[in-house]
PDB file of C-alpha atoms in Angstrom:
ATOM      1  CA  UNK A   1      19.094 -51.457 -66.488  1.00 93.00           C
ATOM      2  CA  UNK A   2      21.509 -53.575 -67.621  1.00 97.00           C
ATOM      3  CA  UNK A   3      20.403 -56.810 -69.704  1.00 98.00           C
ATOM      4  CA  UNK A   4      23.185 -59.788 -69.811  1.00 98.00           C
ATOM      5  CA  UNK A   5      22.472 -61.801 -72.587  1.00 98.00           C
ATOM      6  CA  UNK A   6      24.106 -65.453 -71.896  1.00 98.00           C
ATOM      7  CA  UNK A   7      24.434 -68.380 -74.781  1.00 98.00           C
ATOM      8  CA  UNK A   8      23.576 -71.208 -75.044  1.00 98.00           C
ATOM      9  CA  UNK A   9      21.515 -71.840 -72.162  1.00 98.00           C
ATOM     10  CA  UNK A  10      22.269 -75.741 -72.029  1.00 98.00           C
ATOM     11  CA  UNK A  11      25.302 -77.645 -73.809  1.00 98.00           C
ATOM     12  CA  UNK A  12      26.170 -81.111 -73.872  1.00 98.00           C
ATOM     13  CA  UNK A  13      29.994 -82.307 -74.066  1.00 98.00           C
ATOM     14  CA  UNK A  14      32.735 -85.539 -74.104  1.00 98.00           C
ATOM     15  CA  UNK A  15      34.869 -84.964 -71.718  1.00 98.00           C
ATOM     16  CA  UNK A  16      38.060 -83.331 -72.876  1.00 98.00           C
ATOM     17  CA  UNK A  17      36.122 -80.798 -75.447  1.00 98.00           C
ATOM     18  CA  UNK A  18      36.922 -77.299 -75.363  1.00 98.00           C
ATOM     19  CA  UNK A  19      33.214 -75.616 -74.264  1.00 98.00           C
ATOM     20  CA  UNK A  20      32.904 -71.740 -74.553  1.00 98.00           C
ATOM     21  CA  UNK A  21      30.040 -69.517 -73.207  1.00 98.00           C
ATOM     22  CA  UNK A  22      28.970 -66.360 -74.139  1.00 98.00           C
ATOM     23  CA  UNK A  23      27.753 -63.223 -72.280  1.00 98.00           C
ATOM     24  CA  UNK A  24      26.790 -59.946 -74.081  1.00 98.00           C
ATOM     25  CA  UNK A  25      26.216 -56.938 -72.057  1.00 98.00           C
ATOM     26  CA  UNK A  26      23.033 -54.671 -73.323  1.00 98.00           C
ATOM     27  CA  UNK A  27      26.242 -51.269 -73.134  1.00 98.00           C
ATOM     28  CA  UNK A  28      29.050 -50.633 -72.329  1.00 98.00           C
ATOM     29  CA  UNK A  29      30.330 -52.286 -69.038  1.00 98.00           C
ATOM     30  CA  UNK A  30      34.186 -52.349 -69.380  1.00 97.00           C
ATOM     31  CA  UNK A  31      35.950 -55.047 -67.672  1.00 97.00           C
ATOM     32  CA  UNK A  32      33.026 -54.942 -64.876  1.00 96.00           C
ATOM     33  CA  UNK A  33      31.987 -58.906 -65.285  1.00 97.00           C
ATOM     34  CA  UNK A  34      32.399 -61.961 -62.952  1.00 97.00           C
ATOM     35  CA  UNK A  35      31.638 -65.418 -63.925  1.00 98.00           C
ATOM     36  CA  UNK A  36      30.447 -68.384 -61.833  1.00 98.00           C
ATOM     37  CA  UNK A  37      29.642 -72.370 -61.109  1.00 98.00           C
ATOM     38  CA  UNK A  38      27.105 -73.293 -59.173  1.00 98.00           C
ATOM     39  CA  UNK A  39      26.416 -77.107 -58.257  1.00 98.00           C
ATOM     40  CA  UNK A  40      22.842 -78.536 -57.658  1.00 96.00           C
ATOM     41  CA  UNK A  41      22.208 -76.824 -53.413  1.00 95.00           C
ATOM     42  CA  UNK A  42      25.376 -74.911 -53.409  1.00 97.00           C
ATOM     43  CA  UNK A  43      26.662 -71.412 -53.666  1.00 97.00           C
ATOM     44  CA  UNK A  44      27.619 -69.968 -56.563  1.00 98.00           C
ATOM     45  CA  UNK A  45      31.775 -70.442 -56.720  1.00 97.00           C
ATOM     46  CA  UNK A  46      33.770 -67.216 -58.217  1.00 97.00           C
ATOM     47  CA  UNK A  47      35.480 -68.401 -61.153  1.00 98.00           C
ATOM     48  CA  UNK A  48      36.414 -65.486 -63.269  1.00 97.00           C
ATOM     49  CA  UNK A  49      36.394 -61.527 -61.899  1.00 96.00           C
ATOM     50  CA  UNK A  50      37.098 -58.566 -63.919  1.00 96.00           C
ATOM     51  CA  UNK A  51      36.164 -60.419 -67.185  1.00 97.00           C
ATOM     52  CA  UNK A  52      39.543 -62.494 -66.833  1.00 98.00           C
ATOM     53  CA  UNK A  53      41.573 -62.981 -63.344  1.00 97.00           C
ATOM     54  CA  UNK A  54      41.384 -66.492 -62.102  1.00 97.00           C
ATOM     55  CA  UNK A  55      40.258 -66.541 -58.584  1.00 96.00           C
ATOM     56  CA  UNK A  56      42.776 -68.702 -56.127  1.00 94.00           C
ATOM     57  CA  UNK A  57      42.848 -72.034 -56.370  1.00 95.00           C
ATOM     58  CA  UNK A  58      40.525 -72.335 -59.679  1.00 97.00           C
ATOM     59  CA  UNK A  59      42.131 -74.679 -61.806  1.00 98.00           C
ATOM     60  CA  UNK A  60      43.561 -73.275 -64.739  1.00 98.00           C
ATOM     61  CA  UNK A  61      41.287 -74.532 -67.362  1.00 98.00           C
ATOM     62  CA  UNK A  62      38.808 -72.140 -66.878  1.00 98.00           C
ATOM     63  CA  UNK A  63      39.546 -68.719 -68.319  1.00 98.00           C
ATOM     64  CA  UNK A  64      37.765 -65.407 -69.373  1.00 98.00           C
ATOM     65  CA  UNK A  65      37.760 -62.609 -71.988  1.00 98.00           C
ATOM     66  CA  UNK A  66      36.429 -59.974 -73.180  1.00 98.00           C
ATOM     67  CA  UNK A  67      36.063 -56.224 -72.657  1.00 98.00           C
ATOM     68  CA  UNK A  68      33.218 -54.218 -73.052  1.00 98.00           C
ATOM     69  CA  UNK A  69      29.931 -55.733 -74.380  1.00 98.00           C
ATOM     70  CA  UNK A  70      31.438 -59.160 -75.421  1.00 98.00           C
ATOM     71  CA  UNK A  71      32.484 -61.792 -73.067  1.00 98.00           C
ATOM     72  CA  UNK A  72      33.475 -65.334 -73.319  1.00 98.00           C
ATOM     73  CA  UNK A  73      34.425 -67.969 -70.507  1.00 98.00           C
ATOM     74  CA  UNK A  74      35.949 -71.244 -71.375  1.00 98.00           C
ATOM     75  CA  UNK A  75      36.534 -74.712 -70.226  1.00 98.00           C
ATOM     76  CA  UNK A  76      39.632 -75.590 -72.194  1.00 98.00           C
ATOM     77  CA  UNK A  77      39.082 -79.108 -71.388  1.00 98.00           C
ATOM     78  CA  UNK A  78      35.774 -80.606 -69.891  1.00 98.00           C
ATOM     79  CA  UNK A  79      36.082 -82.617 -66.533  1.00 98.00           C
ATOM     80  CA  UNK A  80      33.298 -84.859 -65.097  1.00 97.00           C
ATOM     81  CA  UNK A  81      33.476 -82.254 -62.155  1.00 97.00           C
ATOM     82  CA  UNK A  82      32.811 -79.597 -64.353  1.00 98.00           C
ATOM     83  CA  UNK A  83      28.659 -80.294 -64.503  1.00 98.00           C
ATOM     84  CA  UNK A  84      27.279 -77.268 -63.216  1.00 98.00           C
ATOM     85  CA  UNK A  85      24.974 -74.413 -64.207  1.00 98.00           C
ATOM     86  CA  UNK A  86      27.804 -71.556 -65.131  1.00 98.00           C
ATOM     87  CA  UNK A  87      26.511 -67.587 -65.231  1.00 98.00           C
ATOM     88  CA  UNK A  88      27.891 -64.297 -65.800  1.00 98.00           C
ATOM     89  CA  UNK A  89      27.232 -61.488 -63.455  1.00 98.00           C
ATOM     90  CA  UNK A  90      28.007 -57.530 -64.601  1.00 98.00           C
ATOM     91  CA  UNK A  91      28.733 -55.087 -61.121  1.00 95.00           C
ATOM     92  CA  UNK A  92      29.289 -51.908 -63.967  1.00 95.00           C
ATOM     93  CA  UNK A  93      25.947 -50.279 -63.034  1.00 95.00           C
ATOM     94  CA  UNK A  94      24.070 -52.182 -60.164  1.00 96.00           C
ATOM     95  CA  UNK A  95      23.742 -55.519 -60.877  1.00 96.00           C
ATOM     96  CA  UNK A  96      22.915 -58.173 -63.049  1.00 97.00           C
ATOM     97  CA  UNK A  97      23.130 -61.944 -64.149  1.00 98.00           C
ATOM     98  CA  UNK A  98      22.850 -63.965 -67.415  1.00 98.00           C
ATOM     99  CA  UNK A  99      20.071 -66.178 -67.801  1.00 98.00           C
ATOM    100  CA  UNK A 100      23.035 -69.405 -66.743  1.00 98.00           C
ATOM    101  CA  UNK A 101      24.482 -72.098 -68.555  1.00 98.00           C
ATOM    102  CA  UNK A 102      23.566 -75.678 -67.788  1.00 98.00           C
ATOM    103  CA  UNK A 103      26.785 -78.172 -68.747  1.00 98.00           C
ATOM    104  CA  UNK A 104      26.103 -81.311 -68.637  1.00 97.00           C
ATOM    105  CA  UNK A 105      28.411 -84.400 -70.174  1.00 96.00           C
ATOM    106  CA  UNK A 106      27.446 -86.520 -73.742  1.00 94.00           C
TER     107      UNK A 106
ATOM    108  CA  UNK B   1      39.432 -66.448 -43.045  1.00 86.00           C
ATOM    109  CA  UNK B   2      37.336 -64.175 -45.152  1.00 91.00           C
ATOM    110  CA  UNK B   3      33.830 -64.882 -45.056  1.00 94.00           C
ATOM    111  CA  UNK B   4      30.065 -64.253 -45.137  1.00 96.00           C
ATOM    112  CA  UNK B   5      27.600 -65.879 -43.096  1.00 97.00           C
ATOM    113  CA  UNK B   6      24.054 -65.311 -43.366  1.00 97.00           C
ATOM    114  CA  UNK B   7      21.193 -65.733 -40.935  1.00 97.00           C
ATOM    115  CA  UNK B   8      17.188 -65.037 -40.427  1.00 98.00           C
ATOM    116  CA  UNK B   9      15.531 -67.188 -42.580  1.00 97.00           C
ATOM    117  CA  UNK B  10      12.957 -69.386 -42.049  1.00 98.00           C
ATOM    118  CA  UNK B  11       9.237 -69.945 -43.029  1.00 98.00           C
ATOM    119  CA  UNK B  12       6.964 -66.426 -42.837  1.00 98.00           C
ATOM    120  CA  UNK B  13       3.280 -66.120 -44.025  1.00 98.00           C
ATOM    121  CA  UNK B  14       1.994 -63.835 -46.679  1.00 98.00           C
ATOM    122  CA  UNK B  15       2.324 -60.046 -45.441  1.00 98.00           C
ATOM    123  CA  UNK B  16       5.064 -60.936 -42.889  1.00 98.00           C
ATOM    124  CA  UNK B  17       8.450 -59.645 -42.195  1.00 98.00           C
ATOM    125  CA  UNK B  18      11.558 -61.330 -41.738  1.00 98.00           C
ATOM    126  CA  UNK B  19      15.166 -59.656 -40.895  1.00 98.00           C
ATOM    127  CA  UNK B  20      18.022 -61.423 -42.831  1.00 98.00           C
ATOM    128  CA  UNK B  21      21.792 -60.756 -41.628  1.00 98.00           C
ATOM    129  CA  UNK B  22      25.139 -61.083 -43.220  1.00 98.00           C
ATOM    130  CA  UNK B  23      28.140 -61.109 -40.166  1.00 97.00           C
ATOM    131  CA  UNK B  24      31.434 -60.426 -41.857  1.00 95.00           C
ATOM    132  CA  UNK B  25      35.014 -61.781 -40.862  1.00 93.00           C
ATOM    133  CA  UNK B  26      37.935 -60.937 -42.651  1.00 91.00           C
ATOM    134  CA  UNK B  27      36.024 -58.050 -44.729  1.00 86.00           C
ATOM    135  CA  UNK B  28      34.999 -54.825 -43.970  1.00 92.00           C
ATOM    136  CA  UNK B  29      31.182 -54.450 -44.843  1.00 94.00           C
ATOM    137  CA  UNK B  30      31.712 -50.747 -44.636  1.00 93.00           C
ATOM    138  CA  UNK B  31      34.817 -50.460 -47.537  1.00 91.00           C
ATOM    139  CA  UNK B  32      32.960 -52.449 -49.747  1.00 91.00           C
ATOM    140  CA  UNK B  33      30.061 -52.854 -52.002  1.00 92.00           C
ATOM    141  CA  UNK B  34      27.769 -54.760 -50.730  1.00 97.00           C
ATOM    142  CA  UNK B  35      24.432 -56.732 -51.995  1.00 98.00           C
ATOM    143  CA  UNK B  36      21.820 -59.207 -51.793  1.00 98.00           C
ATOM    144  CA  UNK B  37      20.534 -61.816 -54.473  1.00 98.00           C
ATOM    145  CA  UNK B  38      18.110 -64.305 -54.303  1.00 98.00           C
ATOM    146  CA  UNK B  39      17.488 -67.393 -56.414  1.00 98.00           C
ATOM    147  CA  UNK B  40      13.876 -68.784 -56.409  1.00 98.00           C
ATOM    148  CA  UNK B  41      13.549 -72.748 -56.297  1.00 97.00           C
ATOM    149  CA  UNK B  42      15.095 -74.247 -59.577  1.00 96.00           C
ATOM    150  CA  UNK B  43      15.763 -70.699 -61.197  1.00 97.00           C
ATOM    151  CA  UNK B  44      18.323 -68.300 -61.849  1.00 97.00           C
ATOM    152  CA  UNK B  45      19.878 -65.774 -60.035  1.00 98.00           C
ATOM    153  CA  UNK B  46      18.187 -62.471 -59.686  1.00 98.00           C
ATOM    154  CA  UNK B  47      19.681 -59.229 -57.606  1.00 97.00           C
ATOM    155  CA  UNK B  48      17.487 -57.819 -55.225  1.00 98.00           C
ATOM    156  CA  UNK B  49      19.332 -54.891 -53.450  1.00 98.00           C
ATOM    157  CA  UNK B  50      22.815 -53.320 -52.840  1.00 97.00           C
ATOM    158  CA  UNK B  51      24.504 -50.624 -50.775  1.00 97.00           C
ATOM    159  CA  UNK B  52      27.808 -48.883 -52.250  1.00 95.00           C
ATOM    160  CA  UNK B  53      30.715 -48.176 -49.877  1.00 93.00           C
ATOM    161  CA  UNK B  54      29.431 -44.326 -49.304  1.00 94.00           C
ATOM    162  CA  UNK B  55      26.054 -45.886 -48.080  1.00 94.00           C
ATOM    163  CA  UNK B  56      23.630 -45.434 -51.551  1.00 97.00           C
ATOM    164  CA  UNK B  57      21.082 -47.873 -51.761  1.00 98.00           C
ATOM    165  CA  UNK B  58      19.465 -49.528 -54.840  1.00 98.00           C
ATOM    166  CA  UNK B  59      16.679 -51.988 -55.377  1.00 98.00           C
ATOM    167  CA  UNK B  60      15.200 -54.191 -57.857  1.00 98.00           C
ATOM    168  CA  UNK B  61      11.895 -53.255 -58.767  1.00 97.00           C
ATOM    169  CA  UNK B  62      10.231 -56.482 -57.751  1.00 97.00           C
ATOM    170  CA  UNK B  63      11.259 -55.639 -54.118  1.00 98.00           C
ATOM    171  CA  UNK B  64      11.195 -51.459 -54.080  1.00 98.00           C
ATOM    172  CA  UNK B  65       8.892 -50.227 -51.224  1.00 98.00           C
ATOM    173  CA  UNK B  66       9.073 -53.285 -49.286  1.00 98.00           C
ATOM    174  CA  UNK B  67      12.614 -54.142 -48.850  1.00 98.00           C
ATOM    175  CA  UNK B  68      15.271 -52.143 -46.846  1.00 98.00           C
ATOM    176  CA  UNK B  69      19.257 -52.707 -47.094  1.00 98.00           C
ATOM    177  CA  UNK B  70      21.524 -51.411 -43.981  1.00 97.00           C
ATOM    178  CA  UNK B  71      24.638 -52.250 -42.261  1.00 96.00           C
ATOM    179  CA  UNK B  72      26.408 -51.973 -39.078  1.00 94.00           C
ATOM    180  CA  UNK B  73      29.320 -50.624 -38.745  1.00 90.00           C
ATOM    181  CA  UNK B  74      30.260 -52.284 -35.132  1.00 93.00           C
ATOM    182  CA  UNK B  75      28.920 -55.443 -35.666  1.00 94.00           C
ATOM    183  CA  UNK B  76      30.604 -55.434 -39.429  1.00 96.00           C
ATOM    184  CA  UNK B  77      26.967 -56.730 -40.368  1.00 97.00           C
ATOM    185  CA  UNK B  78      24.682 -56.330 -43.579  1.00 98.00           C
ATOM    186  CA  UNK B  79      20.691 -56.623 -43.304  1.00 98.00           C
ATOM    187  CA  UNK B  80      17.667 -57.294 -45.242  1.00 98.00           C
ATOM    188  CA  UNK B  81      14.041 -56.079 -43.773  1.00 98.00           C
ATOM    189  CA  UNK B  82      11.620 -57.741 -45.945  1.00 98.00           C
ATOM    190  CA  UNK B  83       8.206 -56.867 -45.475  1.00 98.00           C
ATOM    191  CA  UNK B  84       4.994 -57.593 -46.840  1.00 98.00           C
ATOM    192  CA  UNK B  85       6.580 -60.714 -48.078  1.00 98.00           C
ATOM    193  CA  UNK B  86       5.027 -62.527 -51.017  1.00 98.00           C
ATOM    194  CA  UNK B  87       4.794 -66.360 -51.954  1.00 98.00           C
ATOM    195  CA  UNK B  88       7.382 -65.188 -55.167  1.00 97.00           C
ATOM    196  CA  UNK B  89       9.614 -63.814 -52.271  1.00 98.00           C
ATOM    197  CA  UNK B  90      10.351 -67.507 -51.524  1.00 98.00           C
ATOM    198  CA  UNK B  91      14.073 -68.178 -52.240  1.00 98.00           C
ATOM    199  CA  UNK B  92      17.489 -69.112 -51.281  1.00 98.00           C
ATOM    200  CA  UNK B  93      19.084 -65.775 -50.433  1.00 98.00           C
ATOM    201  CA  UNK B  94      22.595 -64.880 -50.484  1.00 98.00           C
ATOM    202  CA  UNK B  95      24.851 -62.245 -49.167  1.00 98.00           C
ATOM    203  CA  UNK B  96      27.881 -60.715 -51.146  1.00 97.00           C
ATOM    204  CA  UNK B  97      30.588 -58.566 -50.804  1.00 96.00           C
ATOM    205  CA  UNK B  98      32.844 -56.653 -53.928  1.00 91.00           C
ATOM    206  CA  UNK B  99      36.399 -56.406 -53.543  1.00 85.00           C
ATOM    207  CA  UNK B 100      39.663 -55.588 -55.686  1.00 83.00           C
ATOM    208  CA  UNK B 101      40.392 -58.988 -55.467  1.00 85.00           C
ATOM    209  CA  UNK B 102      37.281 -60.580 -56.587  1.00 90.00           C
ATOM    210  CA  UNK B 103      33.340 -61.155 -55.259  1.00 94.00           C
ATOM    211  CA  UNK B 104      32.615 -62.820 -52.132  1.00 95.00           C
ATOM    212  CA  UNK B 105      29.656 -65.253 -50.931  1.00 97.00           C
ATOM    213  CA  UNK B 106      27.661 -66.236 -48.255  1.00 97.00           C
ATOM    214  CA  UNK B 107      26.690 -69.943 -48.268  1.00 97.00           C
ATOM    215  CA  UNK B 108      23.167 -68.688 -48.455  1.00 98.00           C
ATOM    216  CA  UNK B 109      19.585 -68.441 -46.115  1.00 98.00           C
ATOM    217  CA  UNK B 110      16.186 -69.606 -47.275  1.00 98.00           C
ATOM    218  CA  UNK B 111      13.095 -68.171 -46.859  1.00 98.00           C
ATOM    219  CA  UNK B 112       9.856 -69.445 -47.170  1.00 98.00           C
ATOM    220  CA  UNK B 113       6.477 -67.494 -47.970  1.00 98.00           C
ATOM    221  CA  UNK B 114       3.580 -69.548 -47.298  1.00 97.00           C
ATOM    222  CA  UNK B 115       0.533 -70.051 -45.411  1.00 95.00           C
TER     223      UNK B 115
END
């Protein structure tokens, strides 16, 4: 199985910073990674697919990278709408999340 | 519109079964990977099964044995048979769908294990 390592697990942020999470894959999973937001009683939202395409109508502060094992997603400028729990999912071989991100504002 | 609706949950005792369904519009169940994940109150997500395009099946250990994917080709539908559910069955559980142009989700069904 597949182990998604995710970092930091819970960050605190002004509005306007530049926040990055991390994702490391346990091998090899090419560009096999999505990334979501989910809201307190909601779905999780697609953000990212394939480590990097913005889905429709995702505002374009939020972007992934990464290829492999190594994956980053980040909020190039924090909104007040942003506070969510954020994960990364791999689809390489089965399936498998990251233990989530909880963003919350200083 | 593309979407996934689920249905079938509700509140089941210990060592019940419950039938969960995912009706597709928009999406073909059978082109597509397909799976279900579950998130327990206040925790993360966790996959529990999936079914590949050419109809293999997979499942999480936690749920092996007791759990069976299928799908219906007609009815463009995805199921869940859960039996000999378990109070750390209880969960929100969600329907989704893999596509070239990014993951789809359903908006989610709960079930409830308890006496």
């Amino acid at each position: 199985d597949i182990q998604m390592t995710q970092s930091p697990s819970s960050l605190s942020a002004s509005v306007g910073d530049r926040v990055t999470i991390t994702c490391q894959a346990s091998q090899d999973i090419s560009k096999y990674l999505n990334w979501y937001q989910q809201k307190p009683g909601k779905a999780p939202k697609v953000l990212i697919y394939d480590a990097s395409n913005l889905e429709t109508g995702v505002p374009s502060r939020f972007s992934g990278s990464g290829s492999g094992t190594d994956f980053t997603f980040t909020i190039s400028s924090l909104q007040p709408e942003d506070i969510a729990t954020y994960y990364c999912q791999q689809y390489d071989n089965l399936l498998s999340f990251g233990g989530g991100t909880k963003v919350e504002i200083k | 519109e593309v979407q996934l609706v689920e249905s079938g949950g509700g509140l089941v005792q210990p060592g019940g079964s419950l039938r969960l369904s995912c009706a597709a519009s928009g999406f073909v169940v059978n082109d597509n990977f397909m799976s279900w994940v579950r998130q327990a109150p206040g925790k993360g997500l966790e996959w529990v099964s999936l079914i590949y395009s050419g109809g293999t099946t997979y499942y999480a250990d936690s749920v092996k044995g007791r759990f069976s994917i299928s799908r219906h080709n007609p009815k463009n539908t995805l199921y869940l048979q859960m039996n000999s559910l378990r109070s750390d069955d209880t969960a929100v559980y969600y329907c989704t769908g893999y596509t070239v142009t990014g993951p789809l989700w359903g908006q989610g069904t709960l079930v409830t294990v308890s006496s």
